Tab-separated table of C-alpha atoms and ligand atoms in Angstrom:
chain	number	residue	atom	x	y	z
A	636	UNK	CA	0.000	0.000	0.000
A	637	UNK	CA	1.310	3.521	-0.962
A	638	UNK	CA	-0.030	6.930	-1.101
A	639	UNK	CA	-0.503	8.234	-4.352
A	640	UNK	CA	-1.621	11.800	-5.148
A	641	UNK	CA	-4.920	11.414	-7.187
A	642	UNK	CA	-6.426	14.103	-9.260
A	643	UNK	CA	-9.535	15.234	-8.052
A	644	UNK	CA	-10.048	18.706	-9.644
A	645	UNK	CA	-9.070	20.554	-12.057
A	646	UNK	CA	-9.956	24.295	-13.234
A	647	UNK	CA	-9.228	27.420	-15.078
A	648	UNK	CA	-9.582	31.567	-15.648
A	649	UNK	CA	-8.417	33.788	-18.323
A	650	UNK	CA	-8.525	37.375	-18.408
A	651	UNK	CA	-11.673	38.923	-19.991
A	652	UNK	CA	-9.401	40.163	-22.530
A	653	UNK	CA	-8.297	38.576	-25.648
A	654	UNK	CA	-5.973	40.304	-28.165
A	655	UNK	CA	-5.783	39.106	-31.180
A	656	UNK	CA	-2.146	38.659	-33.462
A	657	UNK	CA	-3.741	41.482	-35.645
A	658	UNK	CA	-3.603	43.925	-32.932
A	659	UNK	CA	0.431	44.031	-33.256
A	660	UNK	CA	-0.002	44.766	-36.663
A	661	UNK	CA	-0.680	48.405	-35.582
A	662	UNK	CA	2.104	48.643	-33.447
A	663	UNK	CA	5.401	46.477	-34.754
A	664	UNK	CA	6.337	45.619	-37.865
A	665	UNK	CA	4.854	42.070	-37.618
A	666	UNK	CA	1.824	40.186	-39.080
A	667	UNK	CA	-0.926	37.649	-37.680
A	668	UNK	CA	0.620	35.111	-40.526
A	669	UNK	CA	4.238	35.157	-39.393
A	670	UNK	CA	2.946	34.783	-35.838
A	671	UNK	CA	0.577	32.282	-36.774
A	672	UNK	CA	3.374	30.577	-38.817
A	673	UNK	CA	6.461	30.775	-36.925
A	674	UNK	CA	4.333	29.647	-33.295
A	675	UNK	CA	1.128	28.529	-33.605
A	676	UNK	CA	-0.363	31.517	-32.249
A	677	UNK	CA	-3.781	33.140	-33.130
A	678	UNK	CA	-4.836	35.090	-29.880
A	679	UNK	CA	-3.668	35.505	-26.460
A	680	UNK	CA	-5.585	36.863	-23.113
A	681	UNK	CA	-4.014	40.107	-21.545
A	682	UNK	CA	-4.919	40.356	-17.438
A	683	UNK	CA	-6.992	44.088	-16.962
A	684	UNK	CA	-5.635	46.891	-15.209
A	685	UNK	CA	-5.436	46.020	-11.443
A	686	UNK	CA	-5.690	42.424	-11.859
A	687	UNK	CA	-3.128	40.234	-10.434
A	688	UNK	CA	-1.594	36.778	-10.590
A	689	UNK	CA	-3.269	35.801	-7.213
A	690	UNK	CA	-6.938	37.398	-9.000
A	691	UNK	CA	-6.431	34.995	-12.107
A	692	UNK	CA	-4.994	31.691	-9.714
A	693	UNK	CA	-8.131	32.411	-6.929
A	694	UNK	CA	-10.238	32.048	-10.119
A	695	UNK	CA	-9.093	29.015	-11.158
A	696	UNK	CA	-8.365	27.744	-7.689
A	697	UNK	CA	-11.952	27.911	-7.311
A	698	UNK	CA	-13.328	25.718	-10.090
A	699	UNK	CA	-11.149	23.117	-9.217
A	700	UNK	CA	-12.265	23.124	-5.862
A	701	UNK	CA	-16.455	23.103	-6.873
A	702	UNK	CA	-15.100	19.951	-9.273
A	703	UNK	CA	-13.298	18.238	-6.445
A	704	UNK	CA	-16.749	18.909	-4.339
A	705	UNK	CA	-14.277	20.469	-1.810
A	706	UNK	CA	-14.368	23.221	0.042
A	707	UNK	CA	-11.313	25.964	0.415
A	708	UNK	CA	-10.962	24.028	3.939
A	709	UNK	CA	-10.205	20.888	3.243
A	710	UNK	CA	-7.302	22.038	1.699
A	711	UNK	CA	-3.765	21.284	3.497
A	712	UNK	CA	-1.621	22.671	1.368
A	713	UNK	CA	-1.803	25.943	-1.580
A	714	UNK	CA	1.675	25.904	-4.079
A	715	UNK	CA	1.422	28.241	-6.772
A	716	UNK	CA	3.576	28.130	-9.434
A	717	UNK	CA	4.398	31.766	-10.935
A	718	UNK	CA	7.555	33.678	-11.903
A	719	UNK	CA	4.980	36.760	-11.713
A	720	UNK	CA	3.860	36.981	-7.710
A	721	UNK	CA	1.715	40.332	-7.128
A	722	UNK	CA	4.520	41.180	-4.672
A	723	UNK	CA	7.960	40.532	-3.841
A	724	UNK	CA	6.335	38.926	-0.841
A	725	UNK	CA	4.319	37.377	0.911
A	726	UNK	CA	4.114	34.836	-1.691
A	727	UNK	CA	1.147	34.870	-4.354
A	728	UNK	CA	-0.155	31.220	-2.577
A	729	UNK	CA	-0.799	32.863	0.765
A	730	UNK	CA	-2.750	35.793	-1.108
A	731	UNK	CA	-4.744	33.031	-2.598
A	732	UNK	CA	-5.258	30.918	0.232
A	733	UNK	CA	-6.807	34.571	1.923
A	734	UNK	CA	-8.627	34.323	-1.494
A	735	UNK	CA	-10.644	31.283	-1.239
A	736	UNK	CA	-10.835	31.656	2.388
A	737	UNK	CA	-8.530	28.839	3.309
A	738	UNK	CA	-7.537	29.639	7.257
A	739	UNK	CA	-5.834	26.394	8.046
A	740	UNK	CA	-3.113	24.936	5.676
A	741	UNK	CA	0.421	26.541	4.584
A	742	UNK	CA	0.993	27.988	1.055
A	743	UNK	CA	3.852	28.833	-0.986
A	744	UNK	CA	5.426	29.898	-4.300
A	745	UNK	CA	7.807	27.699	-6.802
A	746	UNK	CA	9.516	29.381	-8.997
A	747	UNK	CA	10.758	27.612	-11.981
A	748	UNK	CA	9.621	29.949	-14.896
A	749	UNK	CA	7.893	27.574	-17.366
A	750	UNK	CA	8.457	24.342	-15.815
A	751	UNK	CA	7.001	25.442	-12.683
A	752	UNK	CA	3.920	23.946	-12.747
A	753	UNK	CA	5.746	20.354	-13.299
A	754	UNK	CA	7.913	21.803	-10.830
A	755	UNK	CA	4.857	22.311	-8.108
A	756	UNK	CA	3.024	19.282	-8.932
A	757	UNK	CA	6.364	17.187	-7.844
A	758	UNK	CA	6.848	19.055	-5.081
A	759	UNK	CA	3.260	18.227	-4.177
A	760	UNK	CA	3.486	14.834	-4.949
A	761	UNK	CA	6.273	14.485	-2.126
A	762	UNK	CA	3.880	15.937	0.566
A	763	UNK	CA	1.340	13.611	-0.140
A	764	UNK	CA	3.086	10.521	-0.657
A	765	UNK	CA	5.371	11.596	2.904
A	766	UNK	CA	1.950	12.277	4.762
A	767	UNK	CA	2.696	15.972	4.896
A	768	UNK	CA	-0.651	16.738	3.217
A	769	UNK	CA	-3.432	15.015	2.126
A	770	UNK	CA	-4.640	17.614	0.188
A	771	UNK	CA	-3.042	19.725	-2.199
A	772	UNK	CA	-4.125	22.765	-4.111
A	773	UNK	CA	-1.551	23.007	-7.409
A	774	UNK	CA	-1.936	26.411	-9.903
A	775	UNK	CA	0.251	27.920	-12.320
A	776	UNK	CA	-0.520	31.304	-12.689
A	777	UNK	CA	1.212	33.990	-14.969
A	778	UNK	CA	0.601	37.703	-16.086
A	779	UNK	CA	3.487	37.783	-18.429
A	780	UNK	CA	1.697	41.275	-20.303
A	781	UNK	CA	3.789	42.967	-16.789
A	782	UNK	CA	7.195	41.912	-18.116
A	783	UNK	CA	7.303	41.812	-21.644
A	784	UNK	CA	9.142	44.840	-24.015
A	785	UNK	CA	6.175	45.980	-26.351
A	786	UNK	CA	8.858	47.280	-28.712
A	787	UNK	CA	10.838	44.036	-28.949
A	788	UNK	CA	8.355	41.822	-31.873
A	789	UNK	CA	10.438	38.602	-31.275
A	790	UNK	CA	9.122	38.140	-27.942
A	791	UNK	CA	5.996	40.557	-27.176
A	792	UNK	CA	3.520	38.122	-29.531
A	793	UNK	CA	4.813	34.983	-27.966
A	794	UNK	CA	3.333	35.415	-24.288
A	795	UNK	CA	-0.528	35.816	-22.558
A	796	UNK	CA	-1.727	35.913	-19.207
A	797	UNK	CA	-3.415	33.242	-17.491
A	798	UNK	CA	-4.337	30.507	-14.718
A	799	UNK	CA	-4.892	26.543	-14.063
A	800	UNK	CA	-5.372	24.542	-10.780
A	801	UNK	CA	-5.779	20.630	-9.723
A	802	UNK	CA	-6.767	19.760	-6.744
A	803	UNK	CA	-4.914	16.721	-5.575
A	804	UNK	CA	-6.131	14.006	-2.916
A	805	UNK	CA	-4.098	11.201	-1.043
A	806	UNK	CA	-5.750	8.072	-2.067
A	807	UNK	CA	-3.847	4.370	-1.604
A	808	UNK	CA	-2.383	2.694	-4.403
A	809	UNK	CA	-0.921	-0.942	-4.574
A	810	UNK	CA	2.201	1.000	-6.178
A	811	UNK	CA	1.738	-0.706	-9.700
A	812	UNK	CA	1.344	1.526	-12.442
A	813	UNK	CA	-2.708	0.974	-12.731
A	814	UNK	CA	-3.043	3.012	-9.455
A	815	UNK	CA	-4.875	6.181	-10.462
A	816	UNK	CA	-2.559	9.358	-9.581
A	817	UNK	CA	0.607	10.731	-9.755
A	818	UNK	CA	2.830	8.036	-11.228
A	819	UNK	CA	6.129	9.293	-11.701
A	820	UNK	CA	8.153	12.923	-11.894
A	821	UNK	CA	11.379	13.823	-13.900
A	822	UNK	CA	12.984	17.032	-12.856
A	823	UNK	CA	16.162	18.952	-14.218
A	824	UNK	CA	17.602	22.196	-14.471
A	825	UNK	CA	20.998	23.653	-15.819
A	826	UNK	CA	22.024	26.906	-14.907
A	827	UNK	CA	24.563	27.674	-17.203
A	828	UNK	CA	21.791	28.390	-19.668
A	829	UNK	CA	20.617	31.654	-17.769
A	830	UNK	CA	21.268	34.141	-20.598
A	831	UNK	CA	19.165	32.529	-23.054
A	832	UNK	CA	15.931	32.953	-21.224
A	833	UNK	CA	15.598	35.614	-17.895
A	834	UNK	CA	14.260	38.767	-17.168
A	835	UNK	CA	16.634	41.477	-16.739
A	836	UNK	CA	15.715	43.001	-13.426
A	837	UNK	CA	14.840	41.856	-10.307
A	838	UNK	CA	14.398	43.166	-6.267
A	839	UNK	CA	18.209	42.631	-6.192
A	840	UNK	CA	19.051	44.826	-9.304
A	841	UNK	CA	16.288	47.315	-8.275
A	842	UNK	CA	13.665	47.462	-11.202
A	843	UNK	CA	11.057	45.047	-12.372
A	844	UNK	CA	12.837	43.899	-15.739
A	845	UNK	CA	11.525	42.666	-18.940
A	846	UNK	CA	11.929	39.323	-20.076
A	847	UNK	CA	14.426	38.676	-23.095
A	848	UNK	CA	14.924	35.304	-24.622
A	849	UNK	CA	17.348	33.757	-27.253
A	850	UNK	CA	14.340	32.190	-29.149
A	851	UNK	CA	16.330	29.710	-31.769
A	852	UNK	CA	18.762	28.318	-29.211
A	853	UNK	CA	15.825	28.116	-26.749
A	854	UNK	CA	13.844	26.101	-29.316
A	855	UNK	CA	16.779	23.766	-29.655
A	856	UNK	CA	16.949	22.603	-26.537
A	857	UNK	CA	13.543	22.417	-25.979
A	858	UNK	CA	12.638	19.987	-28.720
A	859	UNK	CA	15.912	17.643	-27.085
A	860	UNK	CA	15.394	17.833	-23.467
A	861	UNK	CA	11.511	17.955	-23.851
A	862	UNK	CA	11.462	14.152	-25.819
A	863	UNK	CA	14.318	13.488	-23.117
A	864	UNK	CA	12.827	13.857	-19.295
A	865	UNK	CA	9.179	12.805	-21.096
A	866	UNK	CA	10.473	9.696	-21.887
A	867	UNK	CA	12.843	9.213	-18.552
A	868	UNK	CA	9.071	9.792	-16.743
A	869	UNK	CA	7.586	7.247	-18.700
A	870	UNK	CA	10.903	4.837	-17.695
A	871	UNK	CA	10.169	5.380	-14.053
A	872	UNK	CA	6.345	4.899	-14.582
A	873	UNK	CA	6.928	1.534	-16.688
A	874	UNK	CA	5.308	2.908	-19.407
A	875	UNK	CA	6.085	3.162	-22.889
A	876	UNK	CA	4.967	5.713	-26.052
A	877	UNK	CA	1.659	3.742	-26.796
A	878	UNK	CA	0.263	3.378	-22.958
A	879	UNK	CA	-0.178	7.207	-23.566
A	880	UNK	CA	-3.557	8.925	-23.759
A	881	UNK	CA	-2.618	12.602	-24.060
A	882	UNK	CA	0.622	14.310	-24.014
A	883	UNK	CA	0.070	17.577	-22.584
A	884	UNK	CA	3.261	20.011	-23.212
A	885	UNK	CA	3.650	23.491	-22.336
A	886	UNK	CA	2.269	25.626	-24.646
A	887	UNK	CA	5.174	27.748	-26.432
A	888	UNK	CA	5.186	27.128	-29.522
A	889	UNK	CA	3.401	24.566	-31.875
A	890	UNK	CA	6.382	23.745	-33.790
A	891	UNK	CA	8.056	22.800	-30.701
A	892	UNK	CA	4.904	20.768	-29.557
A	893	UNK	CA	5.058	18.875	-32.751
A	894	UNK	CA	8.708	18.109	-32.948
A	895	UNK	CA	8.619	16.867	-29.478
A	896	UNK	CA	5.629	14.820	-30.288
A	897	UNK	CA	7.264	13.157	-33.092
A	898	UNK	CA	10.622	12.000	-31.528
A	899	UNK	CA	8.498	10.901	-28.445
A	900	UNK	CA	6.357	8.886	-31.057
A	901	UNK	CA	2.816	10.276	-30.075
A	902	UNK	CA	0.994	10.840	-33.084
A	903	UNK	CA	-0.857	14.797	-32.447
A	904	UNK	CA	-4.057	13.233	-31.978
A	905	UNK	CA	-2.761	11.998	-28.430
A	906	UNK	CA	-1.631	16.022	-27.668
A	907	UNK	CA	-3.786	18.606	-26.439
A	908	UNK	CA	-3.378	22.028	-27.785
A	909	UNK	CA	-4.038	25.357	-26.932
A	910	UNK	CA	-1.178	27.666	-27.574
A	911	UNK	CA	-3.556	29.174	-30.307
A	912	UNK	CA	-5.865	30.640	-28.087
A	913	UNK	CA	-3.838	31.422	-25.034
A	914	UNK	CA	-0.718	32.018	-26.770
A	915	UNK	CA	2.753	31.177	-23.499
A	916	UNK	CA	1.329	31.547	-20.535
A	917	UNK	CA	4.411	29.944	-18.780
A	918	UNK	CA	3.669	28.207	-15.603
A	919	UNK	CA	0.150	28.539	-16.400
A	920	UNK	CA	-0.413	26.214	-19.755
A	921	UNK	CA	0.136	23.329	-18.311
A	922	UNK	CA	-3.102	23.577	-15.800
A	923	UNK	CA	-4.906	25.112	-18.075
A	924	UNK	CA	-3.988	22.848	-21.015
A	925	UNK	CA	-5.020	20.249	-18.940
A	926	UNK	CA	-8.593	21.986	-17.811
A	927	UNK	CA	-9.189	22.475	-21.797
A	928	UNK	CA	-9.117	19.017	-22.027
A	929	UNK	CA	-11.176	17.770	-19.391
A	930	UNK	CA	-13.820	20.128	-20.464
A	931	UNK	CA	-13.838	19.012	-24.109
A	932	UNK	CA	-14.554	15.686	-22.971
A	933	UNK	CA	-10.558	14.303	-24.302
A	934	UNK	CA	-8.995	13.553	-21.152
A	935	UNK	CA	-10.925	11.099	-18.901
A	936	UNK	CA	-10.696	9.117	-15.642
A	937	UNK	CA	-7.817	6.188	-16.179
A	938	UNK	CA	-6.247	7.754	-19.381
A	939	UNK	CA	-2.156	8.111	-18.741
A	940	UNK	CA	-1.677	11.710	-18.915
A	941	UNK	CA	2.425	12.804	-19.680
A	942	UNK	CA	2.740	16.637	-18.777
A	943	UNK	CA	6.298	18.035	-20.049
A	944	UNK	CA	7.802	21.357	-20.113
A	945	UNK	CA	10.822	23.730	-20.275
A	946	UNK	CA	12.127	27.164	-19.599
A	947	UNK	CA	14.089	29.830	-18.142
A	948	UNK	CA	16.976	28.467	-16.007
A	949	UNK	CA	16.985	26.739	-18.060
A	950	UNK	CA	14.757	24.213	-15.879
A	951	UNK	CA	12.587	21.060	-17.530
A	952	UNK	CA	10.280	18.064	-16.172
A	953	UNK	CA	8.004	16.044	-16.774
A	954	UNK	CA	5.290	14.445	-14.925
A	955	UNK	CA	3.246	11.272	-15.350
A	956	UNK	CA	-0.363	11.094	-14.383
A	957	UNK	CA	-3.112	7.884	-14.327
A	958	UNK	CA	-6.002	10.777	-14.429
B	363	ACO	N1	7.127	39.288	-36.752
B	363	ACO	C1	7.829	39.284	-37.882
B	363	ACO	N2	9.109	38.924	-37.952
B	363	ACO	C2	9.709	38.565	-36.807
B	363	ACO	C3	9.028	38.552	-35.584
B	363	ACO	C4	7.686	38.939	-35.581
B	363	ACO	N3	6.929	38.951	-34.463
B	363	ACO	N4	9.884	38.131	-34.629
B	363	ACO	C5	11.053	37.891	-35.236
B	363	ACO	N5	10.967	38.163	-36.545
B	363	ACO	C6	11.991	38.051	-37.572
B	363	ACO	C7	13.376	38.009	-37.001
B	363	ACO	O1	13.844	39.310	-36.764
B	363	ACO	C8	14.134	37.300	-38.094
B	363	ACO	O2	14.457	38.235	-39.081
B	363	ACO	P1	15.912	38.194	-39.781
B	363	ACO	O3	15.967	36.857	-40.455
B	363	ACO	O4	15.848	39.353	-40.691
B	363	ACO	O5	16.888	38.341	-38.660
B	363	ACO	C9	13.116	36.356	-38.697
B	363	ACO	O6	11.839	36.811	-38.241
B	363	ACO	C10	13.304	34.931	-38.279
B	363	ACO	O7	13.455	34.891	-36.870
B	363	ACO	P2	13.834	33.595	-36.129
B	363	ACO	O8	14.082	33.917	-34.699
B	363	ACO	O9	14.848	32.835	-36.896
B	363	ACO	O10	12.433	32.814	-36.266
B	363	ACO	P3	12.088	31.390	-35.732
B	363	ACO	O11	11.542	30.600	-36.821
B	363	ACO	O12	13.197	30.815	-34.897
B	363	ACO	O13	10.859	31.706	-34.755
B	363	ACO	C11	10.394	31.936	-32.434
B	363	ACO	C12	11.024	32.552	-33.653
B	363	ACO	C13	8.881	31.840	-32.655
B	363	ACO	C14	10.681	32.815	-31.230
B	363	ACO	C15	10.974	30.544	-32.207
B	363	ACO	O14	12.366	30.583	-32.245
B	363	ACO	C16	10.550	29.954	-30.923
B	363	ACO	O15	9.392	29.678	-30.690
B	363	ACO	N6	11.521	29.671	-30.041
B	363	ACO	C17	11.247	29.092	-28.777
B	363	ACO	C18	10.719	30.133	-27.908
B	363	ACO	C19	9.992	29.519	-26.820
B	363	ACO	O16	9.293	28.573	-26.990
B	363	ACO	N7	10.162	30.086	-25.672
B	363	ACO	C20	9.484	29.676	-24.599
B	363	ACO	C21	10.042	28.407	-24.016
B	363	ACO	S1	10.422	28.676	-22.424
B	363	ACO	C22	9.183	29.606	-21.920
B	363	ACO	O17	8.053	29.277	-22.194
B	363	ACO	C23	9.474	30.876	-21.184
């Protein structure tokens, strides 16, 4: 008998706001084809004026919760995954936790840019299994539109705002990989990679920063080291290519998804997509990739569910799921 972290909820909110690639037109010298060419991109969701990363994860944190049939107090434990907190502290979990009225469990941030919701479903899989929690509220939750440089077209088209949750639930598992739950993690990071990907200011440096990537070099490793720690998952799970029900990447760049899908030998059928309509919401397009899905009716109770994803850090994981 083991404890496995079972999926009981999941649940998303995007920003009233959707801009469409035509918008930039006005602005940059850009178009909605190259966009829509080069990344897969058709229309992204900008957060209002006011509105924060803890407004947008609340949001979500909330559907998952009325899924789960929970209430705010059941819940031991609040990460949120964000490389955009409201503040510099307290973290953007405990302003969520105050959200959804949550008086009694501990919350806190992980910050591992667009691997950070892998990142915080890991972590949150080693409370549960250790008997630290038995219930774990998981977001990602981004509002990029704060960092990016509107004048700088190779980056500003790529991003949106956004938020996800699951709501996770200690259930026991014979430890075979037919249990329902979290079935195996993957995690990595490399720091030597920092100038490709980062923001250039930070509470250290003394001003907020915009972020600035190296996209071609960034797209090479992520195709590699995407295929890489989705398939070392699968190892550790037992599993193999065709035991998998939906791949569920981070939503950068179609190209990238597709490539990845390929050398892992998942045809895109067995993907879910979304970067079109919600454009990189970092931390955040994993949760809400995998809402999407369970709202269309494509992922289901006992499908094997392989979550990968990369960025800044450069940090990358993978996660496998029996939903
Ligand atoms: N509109 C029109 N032209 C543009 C734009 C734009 N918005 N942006 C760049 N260009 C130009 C470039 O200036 C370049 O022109 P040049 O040849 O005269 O120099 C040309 O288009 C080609 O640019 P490339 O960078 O070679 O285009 P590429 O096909 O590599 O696509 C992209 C760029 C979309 C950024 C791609 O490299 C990519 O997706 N990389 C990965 C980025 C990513 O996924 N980051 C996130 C992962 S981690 C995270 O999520 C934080």
């Amino acid at each position: 008998m083991m404890r496995r972290a079972v999926v009981k909820g999941v649940g998303h909110y995007l920003p009233e706001r959707v801009v469409p690639n035509s918008d930039f037109e006005k602005s940059l010298e850009t178009s909605d084809e190259w966009i829509k060419a080069r990344s897969g991109i058709e229309r992204r969701h900008f957060a209002a004026e006011g509105q924060t990363t803890s407004d947008l994860a609340a949001e979500a944190a909330k559907a998952a919760l009325a899924m789960a049939g929970m209430d705010a107090a059941d819940i031991d434990a609040v990460i949120v995954a964000t490389s955009t907190a409201d503040l510099t502290f307290p973290s953007a979990a405990t302003m969520v936790q105050h959200k959804i009225g949550n008086t009694t469990g501990y919350a806190f941030d992980v910050q591992a840019v667009c691997a950070g919701f892998v990142f915080a479903l890991s972590n949150a899989n080693a409370l549960i299994a250790s008997g630290q929690a038995d219930r774990v509220l998981v977001i990602g939750a981004e509002t990029f539109s704060r960092i990016m440089d509107w004048s700088d077209r190779s980056t500003c088209v790529l991003f949106g705002d956004g938020a996800g949750a699951l709501v996770l639930e200690a259930e026991g598992g014979t430890g075979a990989n037919t249990d329902r739950g979290i079935l195996s993690t993957d995690l990595n990071s490399d720091g030597q990679y920092k100038d490709l990907l980062y923001v250039d200011g930070g509470v250290s440096t003394q001003n907020t920063g915009m972020l600035r990537m190296e996209g071609k070099e960034i797209y090479r490793h992520a195709v590699e080291k995407l295929a890489q720690t989705a398939e070392r998952a699968l190892e550790k799970a037992g599993l193999v290519a065709d035991d998998v029900s939906w791949v569920v990447p981070h939503q950068a760049n179609i190209r990238i998804i597709q490539s990845t899908a390929k050398k892992l030998g998942v045809e895109m059928e067995r993907v879910i997509v979304t970067v079109q309509d919600h454009g990189n919401t970092s931390a955040a397009s994993i949760p809400l990739a995998l809402s999407v899905g369970v709202q269309n009716g494509q992922i289901k109770q006992g499908d094997v569910v392989v979550t990968e994803a990369i960025g800044g850090g450069l940090a990358w994981g993978s996660v496998v799921i029996r939903w």
